[in-house]
Amino acid sequence: MSVFREDILQGRVAVVTGGATGIGSEIARTLGRHGARVCICSRKSGNLEKAAVDLEADGIECLWLVCDIRLPDQVQHVLDEVLARWGRLDILVNNAAGNFPAPLSRISPKGFKTVVDIDLLGTYNCSKLAFEAWLRDHGGDIVNISAPFEGKGAALQAHVAAAKAGVDSLTRTCAVEWGRHGVRVNGVMPGPIADTEGVERFDAAIGASGGSSVPLGREGARSEIASVVLFLVSEAASYVSGQVFAVDGASTVDQLGMASRLAELEAAWPER
Ligand code: COA
């Protein structure tokens, strides 16, 4: 059950990169359930086919295309197909990302470059080409999915943290440069989100659950990221641009990392 009216994106067209699985598939479904026609793209056709069947079963008009966002020609192909099919492009969600947890000493130059190429260069490719293909002349909305590492060191995530800091920077610069074209650009930094490959792999690597240290006391749901993306591309956010929102149950602002110990500390504290 959504708190948003179900037709708020009626007539609009969205591209969600990495839209076949995880957070991306929930974003695609949420935009579609609110009226948008949705193109999902990623590297694996099997995942895309399955996701498209699910979206169509939900009554969502969708298109799926294989695309490696590192390759500008493949991104351009996606945009050409979307414009040929639907004649417009209103929303771009740069969600696709590559990641593996590893200490910096175990990340090869190629491993580091691979993640930066997917996360940062891929976001640049899609944003720039979508701007040239449609957004420059018609306006629209871009949402970049990054990670809540801003201003911090991120052990086992050196490549991702560096790339996502670049994505957040790109969010702000694109918002400034493209604002006069009616393009709003915002970012979302998801905290630990349940049922996602990234969190599962990270938890497996460190032998812990990401939810235990979250001030709200739990991992987030994919739908809790998708609903913030929906807000950002809706008219409700028409004067919001250049902002990057942590959607992480207050993890980012827990500077002292005390959340998981507070109940115990408070109980033992002398009464006043
Ligand atoms: N630890 C260390 N290095 C790793 C690694 C790991 N777990 N996984 C990949 N790499 C390195 C590879 O060894 C290679 O470098 P090398 O040739 O110097 O050894 C480099 O990364 C590229 O790997 P490759 O598999 O050829 O790249 P790819 O283009 O297929 O991309 C990634 C692979 C990086 C995206 C991979 O981590 C992946 O497939 N992840 C799963 C999907 C995913 O990331 N989902 C999103 C979760 S948020």
Coordinates of C-alpha atoms and ligand atoms in Angstrom, one line a residue:
M1 CA 0.0 0.0 0.0
S2 CA 1.6 3.3 -1.1
V3 CA 1.1 6.6 0.6
F4 CA 1.4 8.2 -2.8
R5 CA -1.5 8.6 -5.3
E6 CA -1.2 5.8 -7.8
D7 CA -1.2 8.0 -10.9
I8 CA 1.5 10.6 -9.8
L9 CA 3.9 9.4 -12.6
Q10 CA 1.2 8.8 -15.2
G11 CA 2.5 9.4 -18.7
R12 CA 6.2 9.5 -17.6
V13 CA 9.0 7.3 -18.8
A14 CA 11.7 6.0 -16.5
V15 CA 15.0 4.2 -17.1
V16 CA 16.4 2.3 -14.1
T17 CA 19.9 0.9 -14.5
G18 CA 20.4 -2.3 -12.6
G19 CA 16.6 -2.5 -12.5
A20 CA 16.4 -6.3 -12.7
T21 CA 17.5 -7.2 -9.1
G22 CA 17.7 -5.9 -5.6
I23 CA 17.0 -2.2 -4.8
G24 CA 16.8 -1.4 -8.6
S25 CA 13.9 -3.9 -9.2
E26 CA 12.0 -2.4 -6.3
I27 CA 12.6 1.1 -7.7
A28 CA 11.4 0.0 -11.1
R29 CA 8.3 -1.6 -9.6
T30 CA 7.5 1.4 -7.5
L31 CA 7.8 3.9 -10.4
G32 CA 5.7 1.6 -12.5
R33 CA 3.0 1.1 -9.9
H34 CA 2.6 4.9 -9.8
G35 CA 2.0 5.2 -13.6
A36 CA 5.5 5.3 -15.2
R37 CA 6.5 3.2 -18.2
V38 CA 9.8 1.6 -17.2
C39 CA 12.9 0.5 -19.0
I40 CA 15.2 -1.8 -16.9
C41 CA 18.7 -2.5 -18.1
S42 CA 21.6 -4.5 -16.8
R43 CA 24.2 -7.0 -17.9
K44 CA 22.3 -10.3 -17.5
S45 CA 19.4 -11.1 -19.8
G46 CA 18.1 -13.9 -17.6
N47 CA 17.6 -11.5 -14.6
L48 CA 16.0 -8.9 -16.9
E49 CA 13.6 -11.4 -18.5
K50 CA 12.4 -12.6 -15.1
A51 CA 12.1 -9.1 -13.7
A52 CA 10.1 -8.0 -16.8
V53 CA 7.6 -10.8 -16.3
D54 CA 7.1 -9.7 -12.7
L55 CA 6.6 -6.1 -13.7
E56 CA 4.1 -7.0 -16.4
A57 CA 2.2 -9.2 -14.0
D58 CA 1.9 -6.1 -11.9
G59 CA 0.3 -4.3 -14.9
I60 CA 3.5 -2.2 -15.6
E61 CA 4.5 -1.4 -19.2
C62 CA 8.1 -2.2 -19.4
L63 CA 11.0 -2.7 -21.7
W64 CA 14.2 -4.6 -20.9
L65 CA 17.6 -4.2 -22.6
V66 CA 21.0 -5.7 -21.9
C67 CA 23.5 -2.9 -21.2
D68 CA 26.9 -2.6 -19.6
I69 CA 26.8 1.0 -18.4
R70 CA 30.6 1.2 -18.7
L71 CA 30.1 1.2 -22.5
P72 CA 28.7 4.5 -23.9
D73 CA 27.5 2.8 -27.1
Q74 CA 25.4 0.3 -25.1
V75 CA 23.9 3.2 -23.0
Q76 CA 23.1 5.1 -26.2
H77 CA 21.4 2.1 -27.6
V78 CA 19.1 1.9 -24.5
L79 CA 18.3 5.6 -24.8
D80 CA 17.6 5.2 -28.6
E81 CA 15.3 2.3 -27.9
V82 CA 13.4 4.1 -25.2
L83 CA 12.9 7.2 -27.3
A84 CA 11.8 5.1 -30.3
R85 CA 9.3 3.1 -28.2
W86 CA 7.9 5.8 -26.0
G87 CA 9.0 9.1 -27.5
R88 CA 10.2 10.6 -24.2
L89 CA 12.5 10.1 -21.2
D90 CA 11.5 11.8 -17.9
I91 CA 13.4 9.9 -15.2
L92 CA 16.8 8.3 -15.0
V93 CA 17.7 6.3 -11.9
N94 CA 21.4 5.5 -11.9
N95 CA 21.2 2.4 -9.7
A96 CA 23.5 -0.1 -11.3
A97 CA 26.7 -0.8 -9.4
G98 CA 29.4 -3.3 -8.9
N99 CA 30.9 -4.2 -5.6
F100 CA 32.9 -6.8 -3.7
P101 CA 34.2 -6.5 -0.1
A102 CA 37.9 -6.7 0.2
P103 CA 40.7 -4.9 2.1
L104 CA 42.6 -2.4 0.0
S105 CA 45.7 -4.6 0.2
R106 CA 43.7 -7.3 -1.6
I107 CA 42.2 -5.2 -4.3
S108 CA 44.2 -5.3 -7.6
P109 CA 44.4 -2.2 -9.8
K110 CA 42.0 -3.9 -12.2
G111 CA 39.6 -4.7 -9.4
F112 CA 39.6 -1.1 -8.2
K113 CA 39.2 0.3 -11.7
T114 CA 36.4 -2.2 -12.5
V115 CA 34.3 -0.8 -9.6
V116 CA 35.1 2.8 -10.3
D117 CA 34.2 2.2 -14.0
I118 CA 30.8 0.7 -13.2
D119 CA 29.8 3.0 -10.3
L120 CA 31.2 6.4 -11.3
L121 CA 32.0 6.3 -15.0
G122 CA 28.7 4.4 -15.6
T123 CA 26.7 7.1 -13.8
Y124 CA 28.5 9.7 -15.9
N125 CA 27.8 7.8 -19.1
C126 CA 24.1 7.4 -18.4
S127 CA 23.6 11.0 -17.1
K128 CA 25.5 12.7 -19.9
L129 CA 24.0 10.7 -22.7
A130 CA 20.4 11.0 -21.3
F131 CA 21.0 14.7 -21.0
E132 CA 22.1 15.0 -24.6
A133 CA 19.4 12.7 -25.9
W134 CA 16.4 14.2 -24.1
L135 CA 16.8 16.0 -20.8
R136 CA 18.7 19.1 -22.1
D137 CA 15.6 20.1 -24.2
H138 CA 12.8 18.8 -22.1
G139 CA 13.9 18.7 -18.5
G140 CA 13.5 15.7 -16.2
D141 CA 14.7 14.0 -13.1
I142 CA 17.9 12.0 -12.3
V143 CA 18.4 10.1 -9.0
N144 CA 21.8 8.6 -8.3
I145 CA 22.0 5.7 -5.8
S146 CA 25.3 6.0 -3.9
A147 CA 26.4 4.8 -0.4
P148 CA 26.5 6.3 3.1
F149 CA 30.3 6.7 3.3
E150 CA 30.5 10.4 2.8
G151 CA 33.3 12.0 4.9
K152 CA 34.3 8.6 6.4
G153 CA 36.7 5.8 5.8
A154 CA 35.0 2.6 4.7
A155 CA 36.9 -0.5 5.5
L156 CA 36.7 -3.3 2.8
Q157 CA 34.9 -0.8 0.5
A158 CA 37.8 1.5 -0.6
H159 CA 36.9 1.3 -4.3
V160 CA 33.1 1.6 -3.7
A161 CA 33.5 4.5 -1.2
A162 CA 35.8 6.4 -3.6
A163 CA 33.5 5.8 -6.6
K164 CA 30.3 6.7 -4.7
A165 CA 31.9 9.9 -3.3
G166 CA 32.5 10.8 -7.0
V167 CA 28.9 10.0 -7.7
D168 CA 27.7 12.3 -5.0
S169 CA 29.9 15.0 -6.4
L170 CA 28.5 14.4 -9.8
T171 CA 25.0 14.7 -8.4
R172 CA 25.7 18.2 -7.1
T173 CA 27.5 19.4 -10.2
C174 CA 24.9 18.0 -12.6
A175 CA 22.2 19.8 -10.5
V176 CA 24.1 23.1 -10.8
E177 CA 24.9 22.8 -14.5
W178 CA 21.6 21.4 -15.7
G179 CA 19.2 23.2 -13.4
R180 CA 18.5 25.9 -16.0
H181 CA 17.4 23.1 -18.3
G182 CA 14.7 22.0 -15.8
V183 CA 16.7 18.9 -14.8
R184 CA 16.7 18.0 -11.1
V185 CA 19.4 15.7 -9.9
N186 CA 19.4 14.2 -6.4
G187 CA 21.1 11.2 -4.7
V188 CA 20.0 8.5 -2.2
M189 CA 22.5 6.8 0.0
P190 CA 21.0 3.5 1.2
G191 CA 22.1 2.1 4.6
P192 CA 22.1 -1.7 5.1
I193 CA 19.1 -3.0 3.1
A194 CA 17.7 -6.5 3.6
D195 CA 17.5 -8.9 0.7
T196 CA 20.2 -7.3 -1.4
E197 CA 23.3 -9.0 -2.8
G198 CA 25.6 -6.2 -1.6
V199 CA 24.6 -6.5 2.0
E200 CA 24.5 -10.3 2.0
R201 CA 28.0 -10.5 0.6
F202 CA 29.3 -7.9 3.0
D203 CA 27.7 -9.6 6.0
A204 CA 29.1 -12.9 4.9
A205 CA 32.6 -11.4 4.5
I206 CA 32.6 -9.9 8.1
G207 CA 30.4 -12.6 9.7
A208 CA 27.9 -10.1 11.1
S209 CA 24.6 -8.5 10.4
G210 CA 24.5 -4.9 9.1
G211 CA 21.3 -4.2 11.0
S212 CA 22.7 -4.6 14.6
S213 CA 24.4 -1.2 14.6
V214 CA 21.5 0.8 13.1
P215 CA 19.9 3.3 15.5
L216 CA 16.5 2.4 14.2
G217 CA 17.4 -1.2 15.2
R218 CA 16.9 -3.0 11.9
E219 CA 18.0 -3.2 8.3
G220 CA 16.0 -1.2 5.8
A221 CA 13.6 -2.6 3.2
R222 CA 14.1 -2.2 -0.5
S223 CA 10.7 -0.4 -0.6
E224 CA 12.0 2.2 1.8
I225 CA 14.6 3.2 -0.7
A226 CA 12.2 3.1 -3.6
S227 CA 9.7 5.3 -1.9
V228 CA 12.3 8.0 -1.3
V229 CA 13.2 7.8 -5.0
L230 CA 9.5 8.1 -5.9
F231 CA 9.3 11.2 -3.7
L232 CA 12.4 12.8 -5.4
V233 CA 11.0 12.3 -8.9
S234 CA 7.5 13.5 -7.9
E235 CA 6.1 17.0 -8.0
A236 CA 6.3 17.0 -4.2
A237 CA 10.1 17.5 -4.6
S238 CA 9.9 20.1 -7.4
Y239 CA 12.3 22.5 -5.7
V240 CA 14.7 19.8 -4.4
S241 CA 17.9 19.4 -6.4
G242 CA 21.5 18.8 -5.8
Q243 CA 20.8 16.9 -2.5
V244 CA 22.0 13.5 -1.4
F245 CA 19.8 11.8 1.2
A246 CA 21.0 9.1 3.6
V247 CA 18.2 6.6 4.0
D248 CA 19.8 4.5 6.6
G249 CA 17.9 4.6 9.9
A250 CA 20.3 7.3 11.3
S251 CA 23.4 5.2 10.9
T252 CA 25.4 8.0 9.2
V253 CA 24.8 10.4 12.0
D254 CA 25.7 7.9 14.8
Q255 CA 29.2 9.4 15.0
L256 CA 30.2 7.4 18.1
G257 CA 28.7 4.1 16.9
M258 CA 26.8 3.7 20.1
A259 CA 23.4 2.7 18.9
S260 CA 23.7 -1.1 19.6
R261 CA 25.0 -0.5 23.2
L262 CA 22.6 2.3 24.3
A263 CA 19.9 0.1 26.0
E264 CA 22.6 -1.6 28.1
L265 CA 24.4 1.6 29.0
E266 CA 21.2 3.5 29.8
A267 CA 20.0 0.6 32.1
A268 CA 23.2 0.7 34.0
W269 CA 23.3 4.5 34.3
P270 CA 22.7 5.9 37.8
E271 CA 19.1 7.3 38.2
R272 CA 18.7 11.1 38.6
Ligands
COA1 N1 38.0 -9.8 -4.3 C1 39.1 -9.2 -4.9 N2 39.1 -8.9 -6.2 C2 37.9 -9.2 -7.0 C3 36.8 -9.7 -6.4 C4 36.9 -10.1 -5.0 N3 35.8 -10.6 -4.3 N4 35.8 -9.8 -7.3 C5 36.3 -9.3 -8.5 N5 37.6 -8.9 -8.2 C6 38.6 -8.4 -9.2 C7 39.0 -9.5 -10.2 O1 39.9 -10.3 -9.6 C8 39.5 -8.7 -11.3 O2 40.8 -8.2 -11.1 P1 42.2 -9.0 -11.5 O3 42.0 -9.4 -12.9 O4 43.3 -8.1 -11.2 O5 42.2 -10.2 -10.6 C9 38.6 -7.4 -11.3 O6 38.0 -7.4 -10.0 C10 37.5 -7.5 -12.3 O7 36.8 -8.7 -12.2 P2 35.8 -9.3 -13.3 O8 35.1 -10.5 -12.6 O9 36.6 -9.6 -14.5 O10 34.9 -8.0 -13.6 P3 33.5 -7.8 -14.0 O11 33.5 -6.8 -15.0 O12 32.8 -9.1 -14.3 O13 32.8 -7.2 -12.7 C11 32.3 -7.1 -10.3 C12 32.8 -7.9 -11.5 C13 33.4 -6.2 -9.8 C14 31.1 -6.3 -10.5 C15 32.0 -8.2 -9.4 O14 32.3 -7.9 -8.1 C16 30.6 -8.8 -9.4 O15 30.3 -9.4 -10.4 N6 29.9 -8.5 -8.4 C17 28.5 -9.0 -8.3 C18 27.5 -8.1 -8.7 C19 27.5 -6.9 -7.9 O16 28.5 -6.2 -7.7 N7 26.3 -6.5 -7.4 C20 26.1 -5.3 -6.7 C21 26.3 -5.4 -5.3 S1 26.2 -3.8 -4.5

